[in-house]
PDB file of C-alpha atoms and ligand atoms in Angstrom:
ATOM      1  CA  UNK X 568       0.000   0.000   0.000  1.00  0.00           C
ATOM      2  CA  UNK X 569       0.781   3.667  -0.699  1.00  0.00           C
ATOM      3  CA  UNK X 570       2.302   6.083   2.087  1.00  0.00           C
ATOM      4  CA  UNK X 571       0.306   8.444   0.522  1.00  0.00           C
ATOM      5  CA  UNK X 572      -3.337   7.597  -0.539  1.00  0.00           C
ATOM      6  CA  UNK X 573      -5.044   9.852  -3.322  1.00  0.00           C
ATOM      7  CA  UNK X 574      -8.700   9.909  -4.043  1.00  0.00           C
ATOM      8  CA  UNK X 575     -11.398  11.562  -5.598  1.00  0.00           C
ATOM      9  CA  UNK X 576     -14.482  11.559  -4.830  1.00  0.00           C
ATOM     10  CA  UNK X 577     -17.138  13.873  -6.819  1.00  0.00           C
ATOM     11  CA  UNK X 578     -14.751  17.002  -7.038  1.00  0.00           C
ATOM     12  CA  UNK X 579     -13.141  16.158  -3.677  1.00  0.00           C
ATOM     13  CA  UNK X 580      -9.910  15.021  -3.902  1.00  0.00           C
ATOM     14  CA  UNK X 581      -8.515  14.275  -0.522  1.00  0.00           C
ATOM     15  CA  UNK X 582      -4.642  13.198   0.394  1.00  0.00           C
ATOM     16  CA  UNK X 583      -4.150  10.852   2.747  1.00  0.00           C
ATOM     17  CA  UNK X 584      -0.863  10.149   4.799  1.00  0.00           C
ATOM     18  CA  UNK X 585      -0.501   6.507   5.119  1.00  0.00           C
ATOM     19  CA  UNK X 586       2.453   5.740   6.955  1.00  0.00           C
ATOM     20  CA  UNK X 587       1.126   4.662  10.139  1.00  0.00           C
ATOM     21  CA  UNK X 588       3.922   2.019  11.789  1.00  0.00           C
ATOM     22  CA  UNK X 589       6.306   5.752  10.984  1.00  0.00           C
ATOM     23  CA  UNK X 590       3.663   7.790  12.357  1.00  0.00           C
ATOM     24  CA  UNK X 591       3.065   9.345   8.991  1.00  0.00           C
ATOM     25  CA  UNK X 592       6.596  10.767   9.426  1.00  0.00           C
ATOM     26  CA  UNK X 593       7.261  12.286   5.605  1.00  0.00           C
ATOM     27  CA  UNK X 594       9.676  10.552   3.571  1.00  0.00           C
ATOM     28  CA  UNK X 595      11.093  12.511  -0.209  1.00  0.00           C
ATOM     29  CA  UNK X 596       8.298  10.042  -1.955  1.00  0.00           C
ATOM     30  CA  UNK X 597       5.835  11.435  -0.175  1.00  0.00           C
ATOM     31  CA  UNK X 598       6.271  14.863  -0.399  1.00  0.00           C
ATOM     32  CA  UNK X 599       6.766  14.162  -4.145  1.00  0.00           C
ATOM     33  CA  UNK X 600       3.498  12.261  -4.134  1.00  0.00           C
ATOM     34  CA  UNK X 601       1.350  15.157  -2.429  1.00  0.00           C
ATOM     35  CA  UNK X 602       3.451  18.189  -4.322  1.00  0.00           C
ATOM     36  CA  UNK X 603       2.288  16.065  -7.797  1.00  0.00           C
ATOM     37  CA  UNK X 604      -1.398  15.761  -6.553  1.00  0.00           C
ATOM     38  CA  UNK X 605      -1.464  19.559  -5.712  1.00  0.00           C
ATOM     39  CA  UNK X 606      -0.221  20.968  -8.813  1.00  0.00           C
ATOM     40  CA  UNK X 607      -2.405  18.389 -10.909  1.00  0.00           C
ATOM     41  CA  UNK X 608      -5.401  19.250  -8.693  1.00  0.00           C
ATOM     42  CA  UNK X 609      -4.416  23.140  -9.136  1.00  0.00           C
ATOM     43  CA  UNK X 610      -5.375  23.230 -12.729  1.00  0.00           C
ATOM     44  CA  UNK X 611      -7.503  19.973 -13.366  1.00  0.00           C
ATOM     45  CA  UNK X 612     -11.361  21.227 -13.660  1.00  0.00           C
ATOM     46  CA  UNK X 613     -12.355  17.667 -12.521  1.00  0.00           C
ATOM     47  CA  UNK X 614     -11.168  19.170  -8.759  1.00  0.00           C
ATOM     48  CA  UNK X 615     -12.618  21.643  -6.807  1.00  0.00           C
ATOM     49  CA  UNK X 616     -11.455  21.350  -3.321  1.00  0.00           C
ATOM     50  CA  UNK X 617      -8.382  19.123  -1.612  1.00  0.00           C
ATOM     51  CA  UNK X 618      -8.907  17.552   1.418  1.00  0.00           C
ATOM     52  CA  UNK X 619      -5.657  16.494   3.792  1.00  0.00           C
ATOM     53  CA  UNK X 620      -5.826  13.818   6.228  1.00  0.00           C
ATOM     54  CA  UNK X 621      -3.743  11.287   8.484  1.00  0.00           C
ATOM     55  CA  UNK X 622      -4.927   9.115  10.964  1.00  0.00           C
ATOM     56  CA  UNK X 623      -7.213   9.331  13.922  1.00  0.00           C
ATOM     57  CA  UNK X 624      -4.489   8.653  16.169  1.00  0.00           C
ATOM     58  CA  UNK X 625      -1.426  10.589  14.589  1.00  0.00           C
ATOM     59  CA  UNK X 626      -1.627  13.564  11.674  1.00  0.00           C
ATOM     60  CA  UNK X 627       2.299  13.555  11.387  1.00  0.00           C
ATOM     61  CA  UNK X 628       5.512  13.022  12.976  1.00  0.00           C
ATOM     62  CA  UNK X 629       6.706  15.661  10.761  1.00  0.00           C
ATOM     63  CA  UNK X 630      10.015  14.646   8.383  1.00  0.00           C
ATOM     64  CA  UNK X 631      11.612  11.749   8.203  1.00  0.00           C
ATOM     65  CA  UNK X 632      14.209  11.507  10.505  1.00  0.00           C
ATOM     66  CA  UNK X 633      16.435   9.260   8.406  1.00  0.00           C
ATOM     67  CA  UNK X 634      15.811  11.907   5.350  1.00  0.00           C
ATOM     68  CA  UNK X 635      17.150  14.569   7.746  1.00  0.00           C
ATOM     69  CA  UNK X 636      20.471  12.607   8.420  1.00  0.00           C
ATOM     70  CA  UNK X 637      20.815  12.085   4.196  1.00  0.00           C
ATOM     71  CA  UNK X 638      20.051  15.166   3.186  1.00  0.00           C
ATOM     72  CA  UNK X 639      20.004  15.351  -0.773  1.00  0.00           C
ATOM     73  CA  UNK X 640      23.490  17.314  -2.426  1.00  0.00           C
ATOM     74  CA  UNK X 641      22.193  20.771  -3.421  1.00  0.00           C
ATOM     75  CA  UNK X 642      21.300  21.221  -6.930  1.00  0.00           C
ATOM     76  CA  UNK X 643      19.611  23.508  -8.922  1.00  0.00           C
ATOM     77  CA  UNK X 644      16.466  21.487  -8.193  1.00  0.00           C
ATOM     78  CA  UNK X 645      14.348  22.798  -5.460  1.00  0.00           C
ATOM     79  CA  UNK X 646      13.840  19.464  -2.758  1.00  0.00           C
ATOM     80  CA  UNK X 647      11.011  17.875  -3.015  1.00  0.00           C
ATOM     81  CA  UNK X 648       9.916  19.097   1.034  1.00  0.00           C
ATOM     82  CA  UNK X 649      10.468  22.705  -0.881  1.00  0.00           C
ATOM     83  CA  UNK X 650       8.227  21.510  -4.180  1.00  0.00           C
ATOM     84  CA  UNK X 651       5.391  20.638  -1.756  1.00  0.00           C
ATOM     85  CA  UNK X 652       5.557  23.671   0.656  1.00  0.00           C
ATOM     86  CA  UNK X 653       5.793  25.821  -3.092  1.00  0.00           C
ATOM     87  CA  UNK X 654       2.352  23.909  -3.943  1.00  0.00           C
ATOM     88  CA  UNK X 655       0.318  24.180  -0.700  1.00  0.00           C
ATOM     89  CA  UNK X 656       1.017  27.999  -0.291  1.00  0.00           C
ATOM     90  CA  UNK X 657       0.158  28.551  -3.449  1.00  0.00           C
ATOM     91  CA  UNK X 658      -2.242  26.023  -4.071  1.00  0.00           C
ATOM     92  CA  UNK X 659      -5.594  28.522  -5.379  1.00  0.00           C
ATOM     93  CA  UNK X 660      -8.529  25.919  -4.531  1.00  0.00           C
ATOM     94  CA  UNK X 661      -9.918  25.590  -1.157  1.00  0.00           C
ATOM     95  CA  UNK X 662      -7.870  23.355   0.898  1.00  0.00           C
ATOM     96  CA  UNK X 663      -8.835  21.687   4.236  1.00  0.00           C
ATOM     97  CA  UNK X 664      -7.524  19.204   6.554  1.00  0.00           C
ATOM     98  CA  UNK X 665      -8.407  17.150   9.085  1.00  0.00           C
ATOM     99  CA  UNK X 666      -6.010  16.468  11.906  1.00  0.00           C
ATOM    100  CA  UNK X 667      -5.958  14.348  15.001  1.00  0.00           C
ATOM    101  CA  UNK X 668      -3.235  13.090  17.535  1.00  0.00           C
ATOM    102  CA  UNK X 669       0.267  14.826  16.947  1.00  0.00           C
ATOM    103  CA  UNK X 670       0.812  16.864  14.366  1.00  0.00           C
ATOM    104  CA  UNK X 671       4.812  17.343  14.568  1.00  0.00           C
ATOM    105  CA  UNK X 672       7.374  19.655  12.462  1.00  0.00           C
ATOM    106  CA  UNK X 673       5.913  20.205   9.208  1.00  0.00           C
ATOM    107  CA  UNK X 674       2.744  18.371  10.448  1.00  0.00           C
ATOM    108  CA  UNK X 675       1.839  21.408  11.928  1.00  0.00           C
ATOM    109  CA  UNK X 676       3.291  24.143   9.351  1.00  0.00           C
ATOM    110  CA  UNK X 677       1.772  22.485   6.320  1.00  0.00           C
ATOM    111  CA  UNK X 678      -1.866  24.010   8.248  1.00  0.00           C
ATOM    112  CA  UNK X 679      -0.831  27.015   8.123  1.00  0.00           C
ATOM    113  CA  UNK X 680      -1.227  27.494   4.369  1.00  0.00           C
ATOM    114  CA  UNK X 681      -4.734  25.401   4.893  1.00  0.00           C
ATOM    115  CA  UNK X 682      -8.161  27.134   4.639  1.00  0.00           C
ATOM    116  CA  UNK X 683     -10.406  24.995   7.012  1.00  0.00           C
ATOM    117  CA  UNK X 684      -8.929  22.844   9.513  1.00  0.00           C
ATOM    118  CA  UNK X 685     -10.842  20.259  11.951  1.00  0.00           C
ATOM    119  CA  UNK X 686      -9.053  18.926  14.644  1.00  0.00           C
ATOM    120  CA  UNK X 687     -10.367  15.748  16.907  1.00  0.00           C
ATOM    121  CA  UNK X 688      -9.946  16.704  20.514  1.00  0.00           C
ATOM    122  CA  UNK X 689      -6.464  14.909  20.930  1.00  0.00           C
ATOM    123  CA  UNK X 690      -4.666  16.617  18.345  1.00  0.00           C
ATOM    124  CA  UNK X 691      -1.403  18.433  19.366  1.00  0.00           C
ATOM    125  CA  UNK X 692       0.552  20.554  17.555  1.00  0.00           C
ATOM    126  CA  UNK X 693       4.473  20.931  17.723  1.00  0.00           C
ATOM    127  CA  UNK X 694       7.239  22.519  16.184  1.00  0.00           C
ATOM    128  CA  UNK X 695      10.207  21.512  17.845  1.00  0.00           C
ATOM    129  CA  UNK X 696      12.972  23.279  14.744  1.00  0.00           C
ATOM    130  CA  UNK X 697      14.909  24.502  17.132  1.00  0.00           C
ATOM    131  CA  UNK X 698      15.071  21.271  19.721  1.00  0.00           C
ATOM    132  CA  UNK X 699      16.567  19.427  16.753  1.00  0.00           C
ATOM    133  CA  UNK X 700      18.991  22.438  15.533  1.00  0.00           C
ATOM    134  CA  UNK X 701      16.716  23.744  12.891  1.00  0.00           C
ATOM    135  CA  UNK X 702      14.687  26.732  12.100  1.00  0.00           C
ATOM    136  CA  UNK X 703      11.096  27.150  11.038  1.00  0.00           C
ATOM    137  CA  UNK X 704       9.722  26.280   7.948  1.00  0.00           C
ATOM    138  CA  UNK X 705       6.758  26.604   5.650  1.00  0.00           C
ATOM    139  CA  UNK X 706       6.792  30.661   6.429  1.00  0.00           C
ATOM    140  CA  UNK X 707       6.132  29.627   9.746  1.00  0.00           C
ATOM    141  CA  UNK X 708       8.600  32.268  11.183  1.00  0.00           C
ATOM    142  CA  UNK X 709       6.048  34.725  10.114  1.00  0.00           C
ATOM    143  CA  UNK X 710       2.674  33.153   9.964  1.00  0.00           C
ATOM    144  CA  UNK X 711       3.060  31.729  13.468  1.00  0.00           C
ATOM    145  CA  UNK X 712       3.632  35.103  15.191  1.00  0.00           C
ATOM    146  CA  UNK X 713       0.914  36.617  12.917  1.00  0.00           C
ATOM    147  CA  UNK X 714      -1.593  34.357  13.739  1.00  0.00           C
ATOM    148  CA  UNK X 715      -0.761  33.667  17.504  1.00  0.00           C
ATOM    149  CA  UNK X 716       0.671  36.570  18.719  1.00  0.00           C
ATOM    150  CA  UNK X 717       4.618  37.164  19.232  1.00  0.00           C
ATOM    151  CA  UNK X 718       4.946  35.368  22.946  1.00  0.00           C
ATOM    152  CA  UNK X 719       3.080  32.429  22.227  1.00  0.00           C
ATOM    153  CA  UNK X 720       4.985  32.111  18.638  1.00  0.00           C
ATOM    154  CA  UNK X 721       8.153  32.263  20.727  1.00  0.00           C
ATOM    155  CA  UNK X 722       6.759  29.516  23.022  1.00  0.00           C
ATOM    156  CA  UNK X 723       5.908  27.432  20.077  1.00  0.00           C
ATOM    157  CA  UNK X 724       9.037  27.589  18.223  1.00  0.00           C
ATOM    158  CA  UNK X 725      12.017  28.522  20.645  1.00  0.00           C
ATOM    159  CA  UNK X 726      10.754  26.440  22.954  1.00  0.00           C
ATOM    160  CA  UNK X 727       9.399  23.968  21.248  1.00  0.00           C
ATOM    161  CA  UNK X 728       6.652  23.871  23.212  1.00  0.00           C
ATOM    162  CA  UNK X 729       3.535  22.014  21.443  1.00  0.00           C
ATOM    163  CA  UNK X 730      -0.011  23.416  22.078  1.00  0.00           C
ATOM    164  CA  UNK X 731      -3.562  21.961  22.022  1.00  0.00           C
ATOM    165  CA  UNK X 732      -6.457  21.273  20.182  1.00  0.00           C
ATOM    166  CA  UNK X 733      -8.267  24.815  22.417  1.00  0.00           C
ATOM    167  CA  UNK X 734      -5.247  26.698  22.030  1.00  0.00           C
ATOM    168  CA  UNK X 735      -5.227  26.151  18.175  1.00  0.00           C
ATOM    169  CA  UNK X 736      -8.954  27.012  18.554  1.00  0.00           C
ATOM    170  CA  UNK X 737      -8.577  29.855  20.368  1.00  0.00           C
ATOM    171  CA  UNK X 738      -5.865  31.482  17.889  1.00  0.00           C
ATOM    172  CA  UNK X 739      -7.721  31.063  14.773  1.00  0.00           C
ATOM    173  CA  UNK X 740      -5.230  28.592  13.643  1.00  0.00           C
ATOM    174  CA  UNK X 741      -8.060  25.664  13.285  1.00  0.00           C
ATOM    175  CA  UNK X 742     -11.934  26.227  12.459  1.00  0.00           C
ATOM    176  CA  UNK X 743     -13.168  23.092  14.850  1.00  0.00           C
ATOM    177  CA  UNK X 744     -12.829  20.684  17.351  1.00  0.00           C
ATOM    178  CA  UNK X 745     -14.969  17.260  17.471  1.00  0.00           C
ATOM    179  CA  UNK X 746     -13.898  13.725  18.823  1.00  0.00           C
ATOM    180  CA  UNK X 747     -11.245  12.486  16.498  1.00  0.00           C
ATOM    181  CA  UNK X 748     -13.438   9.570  15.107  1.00  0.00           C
ATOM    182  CA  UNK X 749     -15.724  12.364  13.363  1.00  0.00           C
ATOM    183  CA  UNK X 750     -12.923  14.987  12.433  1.00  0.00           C
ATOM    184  CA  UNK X 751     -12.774  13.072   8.559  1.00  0.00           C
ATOM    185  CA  UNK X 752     -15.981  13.031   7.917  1.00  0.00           C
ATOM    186  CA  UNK X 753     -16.565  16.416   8.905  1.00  0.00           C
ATOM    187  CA  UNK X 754     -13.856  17.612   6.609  1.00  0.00           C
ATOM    188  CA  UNK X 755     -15.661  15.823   4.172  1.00  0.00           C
ATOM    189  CA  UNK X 756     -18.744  17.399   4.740  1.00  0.00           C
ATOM    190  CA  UNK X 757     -17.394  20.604   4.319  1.00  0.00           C
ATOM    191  CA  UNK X 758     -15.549  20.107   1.613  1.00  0.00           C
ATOM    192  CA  UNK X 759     -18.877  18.926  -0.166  1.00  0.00           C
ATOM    193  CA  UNK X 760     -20.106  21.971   0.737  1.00  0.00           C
ATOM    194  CA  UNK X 761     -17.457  23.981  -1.397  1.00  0.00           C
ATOM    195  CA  UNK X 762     -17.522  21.834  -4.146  1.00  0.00           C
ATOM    196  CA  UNK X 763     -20.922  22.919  -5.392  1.00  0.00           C
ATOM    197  CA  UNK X 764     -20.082  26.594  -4.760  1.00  0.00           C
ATOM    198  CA  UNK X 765     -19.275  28.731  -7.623  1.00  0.00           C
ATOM    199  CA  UNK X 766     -15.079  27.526  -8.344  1.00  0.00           C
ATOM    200  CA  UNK X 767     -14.030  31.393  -9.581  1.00  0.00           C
ATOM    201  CA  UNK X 768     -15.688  32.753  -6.435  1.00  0.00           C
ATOM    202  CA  UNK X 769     -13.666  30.203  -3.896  1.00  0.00           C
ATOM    203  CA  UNK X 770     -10.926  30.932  -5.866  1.00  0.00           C
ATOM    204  CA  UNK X 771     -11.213  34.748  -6.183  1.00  0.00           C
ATOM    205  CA  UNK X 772     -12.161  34.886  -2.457  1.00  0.00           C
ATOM    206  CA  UNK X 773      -8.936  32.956  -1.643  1.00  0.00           C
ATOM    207  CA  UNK X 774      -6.569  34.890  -3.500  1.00  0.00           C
ATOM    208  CA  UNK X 775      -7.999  38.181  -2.287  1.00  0.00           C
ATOM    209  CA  UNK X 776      -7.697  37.014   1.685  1.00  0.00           C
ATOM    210  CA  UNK X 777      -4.011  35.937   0.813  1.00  0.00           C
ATOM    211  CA  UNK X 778      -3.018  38.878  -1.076  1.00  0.00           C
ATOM    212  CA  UNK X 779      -0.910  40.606   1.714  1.00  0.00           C
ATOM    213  CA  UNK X 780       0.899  38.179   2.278  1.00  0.00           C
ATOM    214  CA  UNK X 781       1.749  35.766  -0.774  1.00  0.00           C
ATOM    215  CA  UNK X 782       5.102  38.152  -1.701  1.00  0.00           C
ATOM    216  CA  UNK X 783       6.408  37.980   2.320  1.00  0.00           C
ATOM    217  CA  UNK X 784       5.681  34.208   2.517  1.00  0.00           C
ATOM    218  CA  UNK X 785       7.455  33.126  -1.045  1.00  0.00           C
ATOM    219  CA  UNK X 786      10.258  35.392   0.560  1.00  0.00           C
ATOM    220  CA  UNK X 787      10.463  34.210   3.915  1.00  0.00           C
ATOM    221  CA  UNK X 788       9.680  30.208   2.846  1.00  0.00           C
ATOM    222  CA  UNK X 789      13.096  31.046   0.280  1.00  0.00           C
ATOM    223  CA  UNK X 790      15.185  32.423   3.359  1.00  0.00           C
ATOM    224  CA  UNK X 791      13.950  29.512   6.131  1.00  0.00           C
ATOM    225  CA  UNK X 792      14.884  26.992   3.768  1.00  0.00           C
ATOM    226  CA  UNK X 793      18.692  28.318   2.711  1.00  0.00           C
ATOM    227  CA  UNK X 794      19.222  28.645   6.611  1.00  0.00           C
ATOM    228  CA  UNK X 795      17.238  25.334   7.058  1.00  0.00           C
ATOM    229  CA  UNK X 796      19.556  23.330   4.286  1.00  0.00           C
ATOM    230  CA  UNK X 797      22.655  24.763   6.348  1.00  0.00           C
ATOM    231  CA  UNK X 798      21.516  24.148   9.979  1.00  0.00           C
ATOM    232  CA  UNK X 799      20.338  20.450   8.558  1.00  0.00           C
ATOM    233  CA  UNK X 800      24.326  19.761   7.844  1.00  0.00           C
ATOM    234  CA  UNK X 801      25.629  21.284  11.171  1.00  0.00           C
ATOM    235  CA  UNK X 802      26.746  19.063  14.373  1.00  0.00           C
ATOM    236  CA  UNK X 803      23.864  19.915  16.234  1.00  0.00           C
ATOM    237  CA  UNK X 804      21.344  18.612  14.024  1.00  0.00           C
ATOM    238  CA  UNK X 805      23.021  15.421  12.732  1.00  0.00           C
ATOM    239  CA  UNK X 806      23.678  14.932  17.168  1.00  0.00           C
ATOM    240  CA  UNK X 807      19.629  15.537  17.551  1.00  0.00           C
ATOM    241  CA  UNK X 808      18.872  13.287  14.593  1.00  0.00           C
ATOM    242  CA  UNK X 809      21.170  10.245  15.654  1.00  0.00           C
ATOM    243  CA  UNK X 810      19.819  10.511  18.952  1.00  0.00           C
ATOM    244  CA  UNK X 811      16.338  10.081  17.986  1.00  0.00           C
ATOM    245  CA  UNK X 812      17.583   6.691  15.245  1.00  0.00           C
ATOM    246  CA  UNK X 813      19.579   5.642  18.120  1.00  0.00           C
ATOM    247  CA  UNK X 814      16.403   5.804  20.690  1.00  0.00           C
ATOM    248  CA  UNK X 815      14.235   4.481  18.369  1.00  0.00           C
ATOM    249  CA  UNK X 816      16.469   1.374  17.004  1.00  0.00           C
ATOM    250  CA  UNK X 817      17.134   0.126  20.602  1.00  0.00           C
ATOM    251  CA  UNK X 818      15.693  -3.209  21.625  1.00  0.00           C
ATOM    252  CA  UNK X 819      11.643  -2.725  23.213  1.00  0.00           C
ATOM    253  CA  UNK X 820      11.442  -3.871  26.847  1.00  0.00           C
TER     254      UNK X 820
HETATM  255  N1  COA G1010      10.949  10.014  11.208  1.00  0.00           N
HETATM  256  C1  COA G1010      11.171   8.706  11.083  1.00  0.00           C
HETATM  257  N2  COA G1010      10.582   7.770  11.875  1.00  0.00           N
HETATM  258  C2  COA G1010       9.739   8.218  12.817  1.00  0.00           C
HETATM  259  C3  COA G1010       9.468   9.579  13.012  1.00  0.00           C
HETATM  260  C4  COA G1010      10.121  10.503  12.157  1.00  0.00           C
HETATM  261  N3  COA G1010       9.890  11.823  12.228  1.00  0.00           N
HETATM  262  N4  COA G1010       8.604   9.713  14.038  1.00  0.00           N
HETATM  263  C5  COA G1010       8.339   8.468  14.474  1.00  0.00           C
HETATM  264  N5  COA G1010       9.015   7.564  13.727  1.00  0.00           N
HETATM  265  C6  COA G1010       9.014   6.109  13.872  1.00  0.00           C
HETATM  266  C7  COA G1010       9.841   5.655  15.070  1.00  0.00           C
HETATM  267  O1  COA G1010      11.192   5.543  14.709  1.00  0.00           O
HETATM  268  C8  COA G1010       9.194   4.343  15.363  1.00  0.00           C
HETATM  269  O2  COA G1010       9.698   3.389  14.445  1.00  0.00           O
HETATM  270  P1  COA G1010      10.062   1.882  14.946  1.00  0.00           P
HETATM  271  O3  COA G1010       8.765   1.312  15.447  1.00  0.00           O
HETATM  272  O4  COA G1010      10.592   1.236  13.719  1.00  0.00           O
HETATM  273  O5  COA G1010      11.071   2.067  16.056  1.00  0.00           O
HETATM  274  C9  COA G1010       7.731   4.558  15.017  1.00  0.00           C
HETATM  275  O6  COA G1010       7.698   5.676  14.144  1.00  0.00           O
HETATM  276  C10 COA G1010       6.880   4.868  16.227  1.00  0.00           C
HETATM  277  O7  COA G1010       7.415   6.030  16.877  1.00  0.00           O
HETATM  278  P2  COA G1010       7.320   6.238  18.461  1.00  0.00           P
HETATM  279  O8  COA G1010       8.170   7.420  18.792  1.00  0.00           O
HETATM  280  O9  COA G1010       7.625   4.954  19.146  1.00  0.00           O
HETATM  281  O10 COA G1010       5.769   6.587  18.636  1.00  0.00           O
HETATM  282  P3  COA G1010       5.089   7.370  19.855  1.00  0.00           P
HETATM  283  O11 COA G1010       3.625   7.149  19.673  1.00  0.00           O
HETATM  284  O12 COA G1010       5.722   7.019  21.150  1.00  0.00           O
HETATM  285  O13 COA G1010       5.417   8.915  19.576  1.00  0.00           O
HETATM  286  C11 COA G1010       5.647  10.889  18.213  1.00  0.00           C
HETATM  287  C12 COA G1010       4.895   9.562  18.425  1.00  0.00           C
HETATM  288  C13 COA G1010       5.169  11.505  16.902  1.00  0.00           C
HETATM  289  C14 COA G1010       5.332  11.832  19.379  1.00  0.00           C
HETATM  290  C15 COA G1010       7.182  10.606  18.181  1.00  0.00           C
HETATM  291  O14 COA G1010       7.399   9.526  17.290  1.00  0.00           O
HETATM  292  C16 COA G1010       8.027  11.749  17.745  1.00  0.00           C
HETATM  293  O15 COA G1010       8.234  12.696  18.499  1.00  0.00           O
HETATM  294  N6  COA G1010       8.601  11.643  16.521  1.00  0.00           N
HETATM  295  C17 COA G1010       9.611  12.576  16.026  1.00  0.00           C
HETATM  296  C18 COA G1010       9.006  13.878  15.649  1.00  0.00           C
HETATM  297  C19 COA G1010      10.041  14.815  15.112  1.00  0.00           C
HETATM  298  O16 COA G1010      10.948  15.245  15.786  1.00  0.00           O
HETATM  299  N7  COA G1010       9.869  15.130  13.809  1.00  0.00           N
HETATM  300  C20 COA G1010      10.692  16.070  13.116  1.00  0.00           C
HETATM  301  C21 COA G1010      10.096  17.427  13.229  1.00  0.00           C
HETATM  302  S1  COA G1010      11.005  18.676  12.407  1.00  0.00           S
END
């Protein structure tokens, strides 16, 4: 089976991450996968709306950790994490997701660039860049304090601290919160919703709510991920990431 599941439904299309036994963590494929599905969806009339969903017990674990420790030689090709971040922030349909248990790294900055977002009561939200010797992604570095306020940005991404499903709620940052076994099918419903609404009006709608900020976040997503692609190669990081393998290949008691 896939790690990443795509499906369309009516004009629905919806991307699932289906990598469960690596709790969804995000491997080059993937990213590959979902930065295809977006660009096809962006322009195909047979989709109207994308729909973005893990697992009722785990949205992501963010990258994959064993990606991080092999990062790809730098070429004149962007990476594939940088094709897919490139294709949700610009993506021009309505885009929601639904998002349950942790939602780690990029499992939490990939929302950032979606519309509607439904959370089941045990999600949790983390970016924990700067625990492993990184630095935000995704424009995170200015859509988190934007949307959350300075000090609780700082908490969230100096720290590291992760928040919950209320605190997302409470900052705008996600539209709902229902038990995790209804969170899909709510983003479904939604979605359904959009689908039959007039496609140049979601889309016009869209583009005129992002307009102030499309130039910063191409700018600032371009300047995370040159300081991201150095920090990634640096002691600290390579250290954070061999701790994690090493953890993590030990025997289970
Ligand atoms: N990359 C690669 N593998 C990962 C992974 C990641 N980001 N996150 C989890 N996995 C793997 C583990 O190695 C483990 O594999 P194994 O069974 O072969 O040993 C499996 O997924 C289960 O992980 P585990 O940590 O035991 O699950 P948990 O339920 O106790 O915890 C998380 C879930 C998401 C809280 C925890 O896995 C985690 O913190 N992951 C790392 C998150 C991270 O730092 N991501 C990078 C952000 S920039």
């Amino acid at each position: 089976m896939s790690d990443v599941l795509i499906d369309r439904s009516d004009a629905v299309l919806t991307i699932t991450l289906n990598r469960l036994e690596k709790k969804n963590s995000i491997t080059v494929a993937m990213y590959t996968a979902m930065a295809d599905a977006l660009n096809s969806a962006a322009t195909d009339d047979a989709t109207r709306v994308v729909v973005l969903q893990g697992h009722e017990t785990i949205f992501s674990a963010g990258n994959d950790i064993g990606d991080f420790m092999n990062p790809p030689a730098v070429t004149s090709d962007p990476p594939a994490a940088f094709r897919f971040l490139h294709a949700i922030s610009t993506f021009p349909k309505p885009l929601l997701a639904s998002v349950c248990g942790p939602a780690v790294g990029i499992g939490t900055t990939m929302l950032f660039h979606c519309d509607l977002v439904y959370a089941g009561d045990n999600a949790a939200f983390s970016m924990p860049f700067v625990n492993l010797g990184l630095c935000p992604e995704a424009a995170s570095s200015y859509l988190a304090p934007k949307l959350m306020g300075y000090g609780r940005a700082a908490e969230a991404l100096l720290l590291g601290e992760p928040f919950l499903a209320e605190a997302a709620l409470e900052m705008g940052f996600i539209s709902r919160i229902v038990p995790p076994s209804e969170a899909a099918a709510l983003a479904q419903r939604q979605a359904r919703k959009l689908a039959v609404k007039p496609l140049s009006s979601l889309i016009e709608t869209k583009r005129l709510m992002k307009k102030g900020q499309v130039a910063i976040v191409a700018e600032r997503m371009a300047e995370e991920g040159a300081s991201f692609g150095r920090l990634l190669r640096e002691p600290a990081a390579q250290q954070a990431f061999g701790a994690f393998m090493q953890k993590h290949s030990a025997p289970k008691s």
